[in-house]
Backbone as ProteinMPNN parsed JSONL, in Angstrom:
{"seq_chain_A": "XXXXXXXXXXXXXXXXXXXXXXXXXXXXXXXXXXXXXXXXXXXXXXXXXXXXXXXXXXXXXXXXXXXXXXXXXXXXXXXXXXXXXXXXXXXXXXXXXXXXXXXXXXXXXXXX", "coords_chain_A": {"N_chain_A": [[-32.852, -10.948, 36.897], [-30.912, -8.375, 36.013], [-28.366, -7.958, 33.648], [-26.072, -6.081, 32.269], [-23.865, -4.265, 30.051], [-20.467, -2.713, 30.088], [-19.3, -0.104, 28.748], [-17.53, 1.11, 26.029], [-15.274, 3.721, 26.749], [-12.871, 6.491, 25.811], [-11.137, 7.289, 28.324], [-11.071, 4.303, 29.105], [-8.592, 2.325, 29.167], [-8.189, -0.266, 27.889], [-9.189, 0.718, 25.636], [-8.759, 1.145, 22.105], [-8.064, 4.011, 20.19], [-9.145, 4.79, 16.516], [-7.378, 4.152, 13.963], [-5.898, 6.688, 12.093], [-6.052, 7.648, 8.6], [-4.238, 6.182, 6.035], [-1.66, 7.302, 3.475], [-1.238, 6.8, 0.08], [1.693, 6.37, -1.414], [1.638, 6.713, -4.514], [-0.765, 7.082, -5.452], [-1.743, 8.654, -3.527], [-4.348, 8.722, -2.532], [-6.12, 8.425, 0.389], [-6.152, 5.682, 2.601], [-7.273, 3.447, 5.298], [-5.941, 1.082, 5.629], [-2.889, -0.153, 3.984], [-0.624, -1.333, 1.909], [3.0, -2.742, 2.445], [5.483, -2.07, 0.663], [7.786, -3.205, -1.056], [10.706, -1.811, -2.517], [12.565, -2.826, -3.124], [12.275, -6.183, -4.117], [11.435, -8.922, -2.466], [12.825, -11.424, -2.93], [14.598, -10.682, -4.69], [16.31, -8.617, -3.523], [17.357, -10.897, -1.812], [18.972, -12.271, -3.236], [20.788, -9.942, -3.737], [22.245, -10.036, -1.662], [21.187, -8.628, 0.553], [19.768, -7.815, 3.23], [16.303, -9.108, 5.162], [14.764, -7.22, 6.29], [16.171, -4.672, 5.921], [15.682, -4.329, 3.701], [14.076, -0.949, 1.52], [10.932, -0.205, 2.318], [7.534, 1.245, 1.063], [4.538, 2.921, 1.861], [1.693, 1.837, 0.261], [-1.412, 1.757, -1.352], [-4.099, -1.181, -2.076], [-4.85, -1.504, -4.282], [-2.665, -0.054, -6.489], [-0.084, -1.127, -5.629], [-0.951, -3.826, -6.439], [-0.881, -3.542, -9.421], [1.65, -2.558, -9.479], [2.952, -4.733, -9.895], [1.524, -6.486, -11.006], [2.061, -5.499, -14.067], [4.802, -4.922, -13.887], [8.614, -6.834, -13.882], [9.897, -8.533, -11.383], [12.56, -8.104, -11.737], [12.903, -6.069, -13.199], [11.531, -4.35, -10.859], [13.185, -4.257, -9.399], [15.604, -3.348, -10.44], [14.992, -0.965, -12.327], [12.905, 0.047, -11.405], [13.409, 1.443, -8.655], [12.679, 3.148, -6.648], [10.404, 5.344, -5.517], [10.57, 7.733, -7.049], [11.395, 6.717, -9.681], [9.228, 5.31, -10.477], [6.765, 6.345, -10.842], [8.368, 8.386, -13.118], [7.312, 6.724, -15.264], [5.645, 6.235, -17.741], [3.414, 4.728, -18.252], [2.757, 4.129, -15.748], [1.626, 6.662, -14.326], [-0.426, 7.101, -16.122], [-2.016, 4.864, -15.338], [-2.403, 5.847, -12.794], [-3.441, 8.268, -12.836], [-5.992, 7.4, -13.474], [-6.677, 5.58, -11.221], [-6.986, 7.254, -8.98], [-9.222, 8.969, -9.789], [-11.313, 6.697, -8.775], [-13.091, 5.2, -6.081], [-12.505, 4.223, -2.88], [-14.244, 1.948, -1.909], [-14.338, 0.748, -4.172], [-13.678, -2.071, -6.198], [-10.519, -2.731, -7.55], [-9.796, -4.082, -10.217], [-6.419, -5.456, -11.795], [-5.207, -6.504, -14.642]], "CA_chain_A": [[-31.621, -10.23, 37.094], [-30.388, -7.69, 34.601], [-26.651, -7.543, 33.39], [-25.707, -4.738, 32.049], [-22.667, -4.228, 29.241], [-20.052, -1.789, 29.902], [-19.59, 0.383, 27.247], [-15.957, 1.731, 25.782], [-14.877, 5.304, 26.844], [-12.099, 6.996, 25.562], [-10.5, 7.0, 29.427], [-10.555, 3.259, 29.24], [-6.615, 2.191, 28.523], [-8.234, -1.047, 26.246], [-9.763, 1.304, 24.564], [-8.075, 2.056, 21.134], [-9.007, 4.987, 19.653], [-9.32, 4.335, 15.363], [-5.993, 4.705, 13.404], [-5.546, 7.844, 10.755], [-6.187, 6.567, 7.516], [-2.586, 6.533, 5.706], [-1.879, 8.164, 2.12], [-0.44, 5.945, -0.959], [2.984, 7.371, -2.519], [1.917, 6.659, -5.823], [-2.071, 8.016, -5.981], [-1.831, 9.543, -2.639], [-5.181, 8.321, -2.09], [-6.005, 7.859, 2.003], [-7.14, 4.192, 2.544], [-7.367, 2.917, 6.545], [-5.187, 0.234, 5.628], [-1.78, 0.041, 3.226], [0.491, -2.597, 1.546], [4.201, -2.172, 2.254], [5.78, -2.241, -0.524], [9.182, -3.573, -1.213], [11.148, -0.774, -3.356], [13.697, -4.337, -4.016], [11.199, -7.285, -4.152], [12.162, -9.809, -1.597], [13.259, -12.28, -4.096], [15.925, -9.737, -5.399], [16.973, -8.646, -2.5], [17.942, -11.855, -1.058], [19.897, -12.384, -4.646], [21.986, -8.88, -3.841], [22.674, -10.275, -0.805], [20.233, -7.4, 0.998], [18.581, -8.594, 4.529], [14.918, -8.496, 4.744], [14.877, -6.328, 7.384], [16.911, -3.58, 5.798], [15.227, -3.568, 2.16], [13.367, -0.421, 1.9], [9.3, -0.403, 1.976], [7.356, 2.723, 1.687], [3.257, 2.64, 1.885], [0.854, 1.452, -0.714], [-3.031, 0.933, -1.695], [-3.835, -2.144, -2.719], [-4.65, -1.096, -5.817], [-1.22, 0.379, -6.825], [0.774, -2.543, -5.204], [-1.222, -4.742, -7.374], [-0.815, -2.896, -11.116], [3.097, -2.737, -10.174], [3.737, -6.375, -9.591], [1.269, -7.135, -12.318], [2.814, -4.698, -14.637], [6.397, -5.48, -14.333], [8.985, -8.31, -13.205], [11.027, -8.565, -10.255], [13.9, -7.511, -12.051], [12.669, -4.262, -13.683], [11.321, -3.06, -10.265], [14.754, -4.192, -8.192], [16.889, -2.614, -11.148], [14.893, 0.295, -12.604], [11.98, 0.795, -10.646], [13.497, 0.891, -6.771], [12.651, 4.284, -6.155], [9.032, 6.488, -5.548], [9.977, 8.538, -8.067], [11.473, 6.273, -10.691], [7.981, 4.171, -10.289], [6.032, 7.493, -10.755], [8.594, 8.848, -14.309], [7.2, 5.601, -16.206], [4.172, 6.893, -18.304], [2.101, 3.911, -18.272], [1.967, 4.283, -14.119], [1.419, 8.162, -14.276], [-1.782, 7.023, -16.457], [-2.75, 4.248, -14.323], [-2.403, 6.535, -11.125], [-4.523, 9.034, -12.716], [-7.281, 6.829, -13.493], [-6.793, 4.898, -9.645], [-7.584, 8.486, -8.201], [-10.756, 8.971, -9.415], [-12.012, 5.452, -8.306], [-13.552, 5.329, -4.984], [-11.724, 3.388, -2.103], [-14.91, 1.079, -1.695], [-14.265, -0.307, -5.43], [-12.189, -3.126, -5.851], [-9.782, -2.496, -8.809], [-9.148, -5.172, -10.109], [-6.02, -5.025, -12.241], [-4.995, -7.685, -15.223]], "C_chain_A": [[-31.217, -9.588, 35.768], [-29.03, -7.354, 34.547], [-26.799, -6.646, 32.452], [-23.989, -4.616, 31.218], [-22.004, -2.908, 29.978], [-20.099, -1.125, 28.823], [-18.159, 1.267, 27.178], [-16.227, 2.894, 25.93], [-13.789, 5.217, 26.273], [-10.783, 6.717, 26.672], [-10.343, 6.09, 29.479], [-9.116, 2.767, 28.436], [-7.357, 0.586, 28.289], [-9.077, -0.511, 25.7], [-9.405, 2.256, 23.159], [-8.568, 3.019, 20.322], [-8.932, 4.549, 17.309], [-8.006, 5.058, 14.753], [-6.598, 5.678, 12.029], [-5.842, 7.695, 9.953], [-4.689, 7.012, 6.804], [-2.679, 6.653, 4.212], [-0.804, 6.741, 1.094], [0.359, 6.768, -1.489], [2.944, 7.432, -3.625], [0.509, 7.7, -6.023], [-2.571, 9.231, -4.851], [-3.842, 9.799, -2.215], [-5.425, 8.191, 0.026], [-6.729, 6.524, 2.148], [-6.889, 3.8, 4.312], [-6.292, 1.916, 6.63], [-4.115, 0.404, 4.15], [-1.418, -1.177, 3.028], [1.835, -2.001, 2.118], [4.643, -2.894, 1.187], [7.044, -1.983, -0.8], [10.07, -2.737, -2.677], [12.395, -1.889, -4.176], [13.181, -5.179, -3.642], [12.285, -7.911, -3.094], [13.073, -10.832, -2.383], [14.5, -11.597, -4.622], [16.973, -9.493, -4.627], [18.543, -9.574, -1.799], [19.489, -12.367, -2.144], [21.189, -11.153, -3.966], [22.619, -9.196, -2.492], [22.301, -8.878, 0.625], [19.533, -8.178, 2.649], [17.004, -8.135, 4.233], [14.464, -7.367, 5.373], [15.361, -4.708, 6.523], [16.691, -3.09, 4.019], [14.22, -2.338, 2.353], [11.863, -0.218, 1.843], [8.75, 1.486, 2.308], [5.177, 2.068, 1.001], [2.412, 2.737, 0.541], [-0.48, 1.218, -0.409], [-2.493, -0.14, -1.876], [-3.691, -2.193, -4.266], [-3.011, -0.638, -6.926], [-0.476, -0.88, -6.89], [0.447, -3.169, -6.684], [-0.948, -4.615, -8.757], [0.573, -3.111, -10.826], [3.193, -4.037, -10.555], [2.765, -7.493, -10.669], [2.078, -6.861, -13.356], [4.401, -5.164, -15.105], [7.327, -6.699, -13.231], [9.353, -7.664, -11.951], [12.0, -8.049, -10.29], [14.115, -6.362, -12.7], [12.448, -3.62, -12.066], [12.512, -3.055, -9.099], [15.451, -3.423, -9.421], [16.538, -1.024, -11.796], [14.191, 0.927, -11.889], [12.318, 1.003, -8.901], [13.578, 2.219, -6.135], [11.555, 4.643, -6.545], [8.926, 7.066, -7.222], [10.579, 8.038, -9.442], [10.311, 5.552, -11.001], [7.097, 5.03, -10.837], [6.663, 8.047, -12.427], [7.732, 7.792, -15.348], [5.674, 6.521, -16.889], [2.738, 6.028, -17.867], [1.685, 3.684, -16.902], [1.563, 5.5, -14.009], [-0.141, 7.782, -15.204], [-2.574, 6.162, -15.841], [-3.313, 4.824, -12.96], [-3.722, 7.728, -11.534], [-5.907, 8.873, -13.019], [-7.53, 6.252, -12.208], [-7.44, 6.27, -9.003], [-8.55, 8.828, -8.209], [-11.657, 7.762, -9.1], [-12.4, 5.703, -6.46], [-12.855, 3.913, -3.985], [-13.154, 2.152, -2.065], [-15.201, 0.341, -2.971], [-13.399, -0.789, -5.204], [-11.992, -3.174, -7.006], [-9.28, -3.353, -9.164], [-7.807, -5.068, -12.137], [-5.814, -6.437, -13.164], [-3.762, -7.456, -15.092]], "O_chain_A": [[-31.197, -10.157, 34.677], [-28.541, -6.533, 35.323], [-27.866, -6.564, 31.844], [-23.0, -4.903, 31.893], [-22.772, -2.068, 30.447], [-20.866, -1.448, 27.915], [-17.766, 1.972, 28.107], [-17.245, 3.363, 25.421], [-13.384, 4.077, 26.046], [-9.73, 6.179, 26.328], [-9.228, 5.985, 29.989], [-8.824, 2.927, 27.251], [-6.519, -0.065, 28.913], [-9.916, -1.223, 25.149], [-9.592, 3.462, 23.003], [-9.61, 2.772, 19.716], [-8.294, 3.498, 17.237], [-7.661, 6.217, 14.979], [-7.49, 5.388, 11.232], [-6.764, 7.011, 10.398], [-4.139, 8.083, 7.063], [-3.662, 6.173, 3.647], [0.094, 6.018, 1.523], [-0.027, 7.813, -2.013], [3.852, 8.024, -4.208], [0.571, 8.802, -6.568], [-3.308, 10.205, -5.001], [-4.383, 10.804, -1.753], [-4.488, 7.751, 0.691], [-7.897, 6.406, 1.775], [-5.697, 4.069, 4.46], [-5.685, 1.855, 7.699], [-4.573, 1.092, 3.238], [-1.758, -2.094, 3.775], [1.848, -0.782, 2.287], [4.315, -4.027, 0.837], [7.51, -0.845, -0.832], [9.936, -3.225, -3.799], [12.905, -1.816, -5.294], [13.456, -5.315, -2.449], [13.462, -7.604, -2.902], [14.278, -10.733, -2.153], [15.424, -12.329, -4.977], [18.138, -9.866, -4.764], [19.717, -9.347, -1.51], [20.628, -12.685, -1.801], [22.346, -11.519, -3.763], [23.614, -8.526, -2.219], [23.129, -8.408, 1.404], [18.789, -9.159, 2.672], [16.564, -7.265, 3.482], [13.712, -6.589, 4.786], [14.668, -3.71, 6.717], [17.15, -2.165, 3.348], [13.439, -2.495, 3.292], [11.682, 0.065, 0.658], [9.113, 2.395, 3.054], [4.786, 1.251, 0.168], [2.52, 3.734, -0.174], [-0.81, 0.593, 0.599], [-1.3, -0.443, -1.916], [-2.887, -2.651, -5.077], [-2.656, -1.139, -7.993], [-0.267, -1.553, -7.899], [1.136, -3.123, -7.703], [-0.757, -5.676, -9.351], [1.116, -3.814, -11.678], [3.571, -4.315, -11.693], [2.996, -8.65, -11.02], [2.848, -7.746, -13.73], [4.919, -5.556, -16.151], [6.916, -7.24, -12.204], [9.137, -6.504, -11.601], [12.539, -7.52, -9.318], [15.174, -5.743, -12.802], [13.017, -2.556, -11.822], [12.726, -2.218, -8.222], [16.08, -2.521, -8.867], [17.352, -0.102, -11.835], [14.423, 2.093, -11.568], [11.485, 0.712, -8.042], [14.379, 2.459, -5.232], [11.298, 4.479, -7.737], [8.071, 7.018, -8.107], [10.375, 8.777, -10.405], [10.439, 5.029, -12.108], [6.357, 4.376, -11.572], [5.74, 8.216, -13.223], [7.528, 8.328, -16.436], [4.933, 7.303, -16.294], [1.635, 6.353, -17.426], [0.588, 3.185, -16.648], [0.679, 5.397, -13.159], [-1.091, 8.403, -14.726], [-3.762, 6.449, -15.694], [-4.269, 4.457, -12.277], [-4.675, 8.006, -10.807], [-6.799, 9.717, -12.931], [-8.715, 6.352, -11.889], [-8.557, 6.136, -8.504], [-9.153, 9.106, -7.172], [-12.865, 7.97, -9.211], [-11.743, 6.512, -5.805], [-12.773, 2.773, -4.442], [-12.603, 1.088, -2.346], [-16.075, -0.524, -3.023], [-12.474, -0.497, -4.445], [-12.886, -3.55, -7.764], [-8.227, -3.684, -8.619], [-8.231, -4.746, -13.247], [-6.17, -7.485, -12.625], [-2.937, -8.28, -15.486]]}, "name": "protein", "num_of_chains": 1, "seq": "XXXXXXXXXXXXXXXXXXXXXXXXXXXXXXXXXXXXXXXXXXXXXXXXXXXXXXXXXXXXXXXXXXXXXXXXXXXXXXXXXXXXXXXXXXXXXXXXXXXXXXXXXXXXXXXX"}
């Protein structure tokens, strides 16, 4: 007896089609997958008396993510850094970002 696999179509409704790949706000890189990334760390937040729900996140590599939150505290990026483009004036991320860009998404950056 021979069984026989279906095989996914498009027309099949469990058949998801492959998500977009989504862009990083800092290197603007496209990666398949993102961090969100807390513009007032959770930890801070909860301090300003902020819900978690209602802090704002906007999309990240990993790479990025990782250099801020190595980079600086909790309390630089809830007090100076809590905005795109205050994260972006700093020099020493504007040189990190333009070395992350030419790296290839299938390296793993690993940041100290």
């Amino acid at each position: 007896m021979l069984l026989r696999m279906a095989r996914k179509r498009a027309e099949d409704s469990w058949y998801a089609p492959p998500k977009p790949p989504e862009t990083c706000v800092l290197c603007g890189r496209e990666a398949p997958t993102m961090t969100d990334h807390h513009l007032i760390p959770k930890s801070q937040g909860r301090r300003q008396g902020v819900k978690l729900g209602e802090i704002p996140t906007v999309k990240m590599c990993a790479a990025c993510q990782g250099y801020l939150s190595k980079t600086f505290s909790n309390s630089e990026l809830a007090n100076e850094l809590n905005t795109v483009e205050a994260i972006l004036a700093r020099e020493e991320v504007q040189k990190f970002v333009a070395w992350v860009r030419k790296q290839p998404l299938t390296k793993g950056v690993r940041v100290h």
